[in-house]
PDB file of C-alpha atoms in Angstrom:
ATOM      1  CA  UNK A   1     -27.894  90.508  60.790  1.00 53.00           C
ATOM      2  CA  UNK A   2     -28.776  88.537  57.784  1.00 57.00           C
ATOM      3  CA  UNK A   3     -28.645  84.724  57.806  1.00 60.00           C
ATOM      4  CA  UNK A   4     -26.600  83.234  55.110  1.00 59.00           C
ATOM      5  CA  UNK A   5     -28.731  81.672  52.648  1.00 71.00           C
ATOM      6  CA  UNK A   6     -28.588  78.017  52.199  1.00 80.00           C
ATOM      7  CA  UNK A   7     -28.636  76.218  48.714  1.00 81.00           C
ATOM      8  CA  UNK A   8     -31.457  73.923  48.570  1.00 88.00           C
ATOM      9  CA  UNK A   9     -30.875  70.290  47.294  1.00 89.00           C
ATOM     10  CA  UNK A  10     -32.797  70.999  44.001  1.00 91.00           C
ATOM     11  CA  UNK A  11     -30.631  74.061  43.253  1.00 90.00           C
ATOM     12  CA  UNK A  12     -27.607  72.313  43.953  1.00 91.00           C
ATOM     13  CA  UNK A  13     -28.435  69.343  41.700  1.00 93.00           C
ATOM     14  CA  UNK A  14     -29.488  71.690  39.014  1.00 93.00           C
ATOM     15  CA  UNK A  15     -26.146  73.683  39.351  1.00 93.00           C
ATOM     16  CA  UNK A  16     -24.134  70.498  39.271  1.00 94.00           C
ATOM     17  CA  UNK A  17     -25.923  69.181  36.003  1.00 95.00           C
ATOM     18  CA  UNK A  18     -25.479  72.497  34.397  1.00 95.00           C
ATOM     19  CA  UNK A  19     -21.624  72.792  35.233  1.00 95.00           C
ATOM     20  CA  UNK A  20     -21.260  69.023  33.951  1.00 95.00           C
ATOM     21  CA  UNK A  21     -23.099  69.758  30.764  1.00 94.00           C
ATOM     22  CA  UNK A  22     -20.817  72.857  30.335  1.00 95.00           C
ATOM     23  CA  UNK A  23     -17.691  70.918  31.144  1.00 95.00           C
ATOM     24  CA  UNK A  24     -18.431  68.183  28.654  1.00 95.00           C
ATOM     25  CA  UNK A  25     -19.141  70.566  26.003  1.00 94.00           C
ATOM     26  CA  UNK A  26     -15.884  72.158  26.510  1.00 94.00           C
ATOM     27  CA  UNK A  27     -14.111  68.928  26.334  1.00 95.00           C
ATOM     28  CA  UNK A  28     -16.097  67.929  23.314  1.00 94.00           C
ATOM     29  CA  UNK A  29     -14.991  71.362  21.752  1.00 93.00           C
ATOM     30  CA  UNK A  30     -11.409  70.671  22.536  1.00 91.00           C
ATOM     31  CA  UNK A  31     -11.668  67.257  20.641  1.00 91.00           C
ATOM     32  CA  UNK A  32     -13.079  68.967  17.712  1.00 91.00           C
ATOM     33  CA  UNK A  33     -10.395  71.499  17.466  1.00 92.00           C
ATOM     34  CA  UNK A  34      -7.837  68.969  17.651  1.00 90.00           C
ATOM     35  CA  UNK A  35      -9.677  66.849  14.909  1.00 89.00           C
ATOM     36  CA  UNK A  36      -9.739  69.570  12.466  1.00 89.00           C
ATOM     37  CA  UNK A  37      -6.207  70.771  13.359  1.00 87.00           C
ATOM     38  CA  UNK A  38      -4.783  67.323  12.484  1.00 83.00           C
ATOM     39  CA  UNK A  39      -1.547  67.436  10.369  1.00 81.00           C
ATOM     40  CA  UNK A  40      -0.672  64.095   8.658  1.00 78.00           C
ATOM     41  CA  UNK A  41       2.710  62.564   8.665  1.00 71.00           C
ATOM     42  CA  UNK A  42       4.457  63.920   5.572  1.00 67.00           C
ATOM     43  CA  UNK A  43       4.707  60.327   4.416  1.00 66.00           C
ATOM     44  CA  UNK A  44       7.719  58.609   2.752  1.00 66.00           C
ATOM     45  CA  UNK A  45      10.142  60.927   0.413  1.00 69.00           C
ATOM     46  CA  UNK A  46       9.748  60.480  -3.182  1.00 82.00           C
ATOM     47  CA  UNK A  47      13.477  61.067  -4.061  1.00 84.00           C
ATOM     48  CA  UNK A  48      16.451  59.061  -2.906  1.00 85.00           C
ATOM     49  CA  UNK A  49      20.161  59.678  -3.533  1.00 87.00           C
ATOM     50  CA  UNK A  50      21.923  56.261  -4.241  1.00 85.00           C
ATOM     51  CA  UNK A  51      25.215  57.400  -4.538  1.00 85.00           C
ATOM     52  CA  UNK A  52      28.040  56.890  -7.016  1.00 87.00           C
ATOM     53  CA  UNK A  53      27.228  54.896  -9.988  1.00 85.00           C
ATOM     54  CA  UNK A  54      30.375  52.880  -9.371  1.00 85.00           C
ATOM     55  CA  UNK A  55      28.558  51.364  -6.372  1.00 86.00           C
ATOM     56  CA  UNK A  56      26.276  49.444  -8.818  1.00 86.00           C
ATOM     57  CA  UNK A  57      28.601  47.564 -11.337  1.00 87.00           C
ATOM     58  CA  UNK A  58      27.403  45.806 -14.440  1.00 87.00           C
ATOM     59  CA  UNK A  59      25.568  42.738 -13.718  1.00 86.00           C
ATOM     60  CA  UNK A  60      24.752  43.594  -9.950  1.00 86.00           C
ATOM     61  CA  UNK A  61      21.739  43.343  -7.907  1.00 85.00           C
ATOM     62  CA  UNK A  62      21.503  45.774  -5.038  1.00 86.00           C
ATOM     63  CA  UNK A  63      18.873  45.550  -2.231  1.00 86.00           C
ATOM     64  CA  UNK A  64      18.052  48.739  -0.428  1.00 85.00           C
ATOM     65  CA  UNK A  65      16.090  47.918   2.677  1.00 82.00           C
ATOM     66  CA  UNK A  66      15.744  51.793   3.403  1.00 83.00           C
ATOM     67  CA  UNK A  67      13.663  52.561   0.414  1.00 84.00           C
ATOM     68  CA  UNK A  68      12.595  49.386  -0.061  1.00 88.00           C
ATOM     69  CA  UNK A  69      13.925  48.646  -3.655  1.00 89.00           C
ATOM     70  CA  UNK A  70      15.885  46.441  -5.659  1.00 90.00           C
ATOM     71  CA  UNK A  71      18.363  47.989  -8.175  1.00 89.00           C
ATOM     72  CA  UNK A  72      19.756  45.987 -11.093  1.00 89.00           C
ATOM     73  CA  UNK A  73      22.676  47.249 -13.511  1.00 87.00           C
ATOM     74  CA  UNK A  74      21.902  45.052 -16.650  1.00 84.00           C
ATOM     75  CA  UNK A  75      24.653  46.019 -19.162  1.00 83.00           C
ATOM     76  CA  UNK A  76      24.729  49.460 -18.120  1.00 78.00           C
ATOM     77  CA  UNK A  77      20.904  50.050 -17.892  1.00 85.00           C
ATOM     78  CA  UNK A  78      19.998  50.548 -14.174  1.00 88.00           C
ATOM     79  CA  UNK A  79      16.445  49.170 -13.575  1.00 90.00           C
ATOM     80  CA  UNK A  80      14.604  49.362 -10.020  1.00 91.00           C
ATOM     81  CA  UNK A  81      11.441  47.777  -8.511  1.00 91.00           C
ATOM     82  CA  UNK A  82       9.856  48.562  -5.488  1.00 90.00           C
ATOM     83  CA  UNK A  83       9.917  45.780  -2.781  1.00 89.00           C
ATOM     84  CA  UNK A  84       6.304  46.501  -1.611  1.00 89.00           C
ATOM     85  CA  UNK A  85       4.018  43.555  -2.143  1.00 89.00           C
ATOM     86  CA  UNK A  86       1.110  44.627  -4.623  1.00 88.00           C
ATOM     87  CA  UNK A  87      -1.384  42.252  -2.756  1.00 86.00           C
ATOM     88  CA  UNK A  88      -1.408  44.029   0.843  1.00 85.00           C
ATOM     89  CA  UNK A  89       1.854  46.023   0.980  1.00 86.00           C
ATOM     90  CA  UNK A  90       4.164  44.048   2.945  1.00 88.00           C
ATOM     91  CA  UNK A  91       8.041  44.156   2.062  1.00 90.00           C
ATOM     92  CA  UNK A  92       9.078  41.125   0.114  1.00 90.00           C
ATOM     93  CA  UNK A  93      12.243  39.403   0.765  1.00 89.00           C
ATOM     94  CA  UNK A  94      14.790  37.794  -1.358  1.00 85.00           C
ATOM     95  CA  UNK A  95      14.011  34.232  -2.395  1.00 84.00           C
ATOM     96  CA  UNK A  96      16.495  32.543  -4.589  1.00 83.00           C
ATOM     97  CA  UNK A  97      16.646  34.592  -7.784  1.00 82.00           C
ATOM     98  CA  UNK A  98      13.221  36.162  -7.051  1.00 87.00           C
ATOM     99  CA  UNK A  99      11.302  37.766  -4.145  1.00 90.00           C
ATOM    100  CA  UNK A 100       8.672  36.311  -1.881  1.00 91.00           C
ATOM    101  CA  UNK A 101       6.131  38.004   0.443  1.00 91.00           C
ATOM    102  CA  UNK A 102       6.242  36.714   4.073  1.00 90.00           C
ATOM    103  CA  UNK A 103       2.602  37.713   4.561  1.00 89.00           C
ATOM    104  CA  UNK A 104       0.707  35.767   2.364  1.00 88.00           C
ATOM    105  CA  UNK A 105       3.161  33.840   0.278  1.00 87.00           C
ATOM    106  CA  UNK A 106       3.063  35.755  -2.946  1.00 91.00           C
ATOM    107  CA  UNK A 107       6.234  35.218  -5.216  1.00 91.00           C
ATOM    108  CA  UNK A 108       7.710  37.368  -7.720  1.00 91.00           C
ATOM    109  CA  UNK A 109      10.468  36.679 -10.264  1.00 89.00           C
ATOM    110  CA  UNK A 110      13.603  38.996 -10.766  1.00 85.00           C
ATOM    111  CA  UNK A 111      11.761  41.085 -13.129  1.00 85.00           C
ATOM    112  CA  UNK A 112       8.950  41.796 -10.585  1.00 87.00           C
ATOM    113  CA  UNK A 113       6.274  39.607 -12.335  1.00 90.00           C
ATOM    114  CA  UNK A 114       4.118  37.450 -10.051  1.00 91.00           C
ATOM    115  CA  UNK A 115       4.736  33.773 -10.291  1.00 90.00           C
ATOM    116  CA  UNK A 116       2.718  32.774  -7.405  1.00 86.00           C
ATOM    117  CA  UNK A 117      -0.533  34.419  -6.019  1.00 80.00           C
ATOM    118  CA  UNK A 118      -2.521  35.823  -4.247  1.00 89.00           C
ATOM    119  CA  UNK A 119      -0.708  38.900  -5.961  1.00 86.00           C
ATOM    120  CA  UNK A 120      -1.796  39.533  -9.343  1.00 89.00           C
ATOM    121  CA  UNK A 121       0.050  42.746 -10.216  1.00 90.00           C
ATOM    122  CA  UNK A 122       3.799  42.961 -10.940  1.00 90.00           C
ATOM    123  CA  UNK A 123       6.227  44.896  -8.435  1.00 90.00           C
ATOM    124  CA  UNK A 124       6.071  48.684  -9.209  1.00 90.00           C
ATOM    125  CA  UNK A 125       9.056  49.846 -11.467  1.00 90.00           C
ATOM    126  CA  UNK A 126      10.806  52.757 -10.152  1.00 90.00           C
ATOM    127  CA  UNK A 127      12.545  55.539 -12.259  1.00 90.00           C
ATOM    128  CA  UNK A 128      16.442  55.825 -11.725  1.00 89.00           C
ATOM    129  CA  UNK A 129      18.161  58.932 -13.061  1.00 88.00           C
ATOM    130  CA  UNK A 130      21.722  59.502 -13.575  1.00 86.00           C
ATOM    131  CA  UNK A 131      23.003  63.040 -12.594  1.00 87.00           C
ATOM    132  CA  UNK A 132      25.633  65.134 -14.173  1.00 88.00           C
ATOM    133  CA  UNK A 133      28.068  64.210 -11.251  1.00 89.00           C
ATOM    134  CA  UNK A 134      27.742  60.542 -12.036  1.00 84.00           C
ATOM    135  CA  UNK A 135      25.273  59.998  -9.049  1.00 88.00           C
ATOM    136  CA  UNK A 136      22.146  58.217  -9.202  1.00 88.00           C
ATOM    137  CA  UNK A 137      18.688  59.269  -7.746  1.00 89.00           C
ATOM    138  CA  UNK A 138      15.873  56.896  -7.478  1.00 88.00           C
ATOM    139  CA  UNK A 139      12.025  58.307  -7.663  1.00 87.00           C
ATOM    140  CA  UNK A 140       9.376  56.364  -5.926  1.00 82.00           C
ATOM    141  CA  UNK A 141       6.446  58.606  -7.405  1.00 76.00           C
ATOM    142  CA  UNK A 142       5.434  55.896  -9.869  1.00 54.00           C
ATOM    143  CA  UNK A 143       7.292  57.581 -12.865  1.00 50.00           C
ATOM    144  CA  UNK A 144       8.737  54.104 -13.922  1.00 46.00           C
ATOM    145  CA  UNK A 145      10.729  54.091 -17.135  1.00 46.00           C
TER     146      UNK A 145
END
């Protein structure tokens, strides 16, 4: 009969350390695989259907919080401005005839020009296109008119 072999303390510690190093290497490899397979969010769409042109009568000012943008119909010419503050990207709010940023106090007139800092740039002008079926499409890709 043979006696069962006993694992010495030194061999046990050595095996345990090797196991823990192997486990940490596999966990690190899993994290690395997740890092390289990251899929960023697709981001905000660049085209928005605004509906029928009749919803924007001459002289109107329509705020679309879902975009965020303001659309003016000035004597038949449709003009749109982004409601994203050019200072740090907060969404500006209506303030009388213009807009104000709730984050740092910037103010803009109805044409998007800054009237009070810290913002230095005007609100981005957005492109509005009238389609053949008399509906409107807004583009936020920086293709201002």
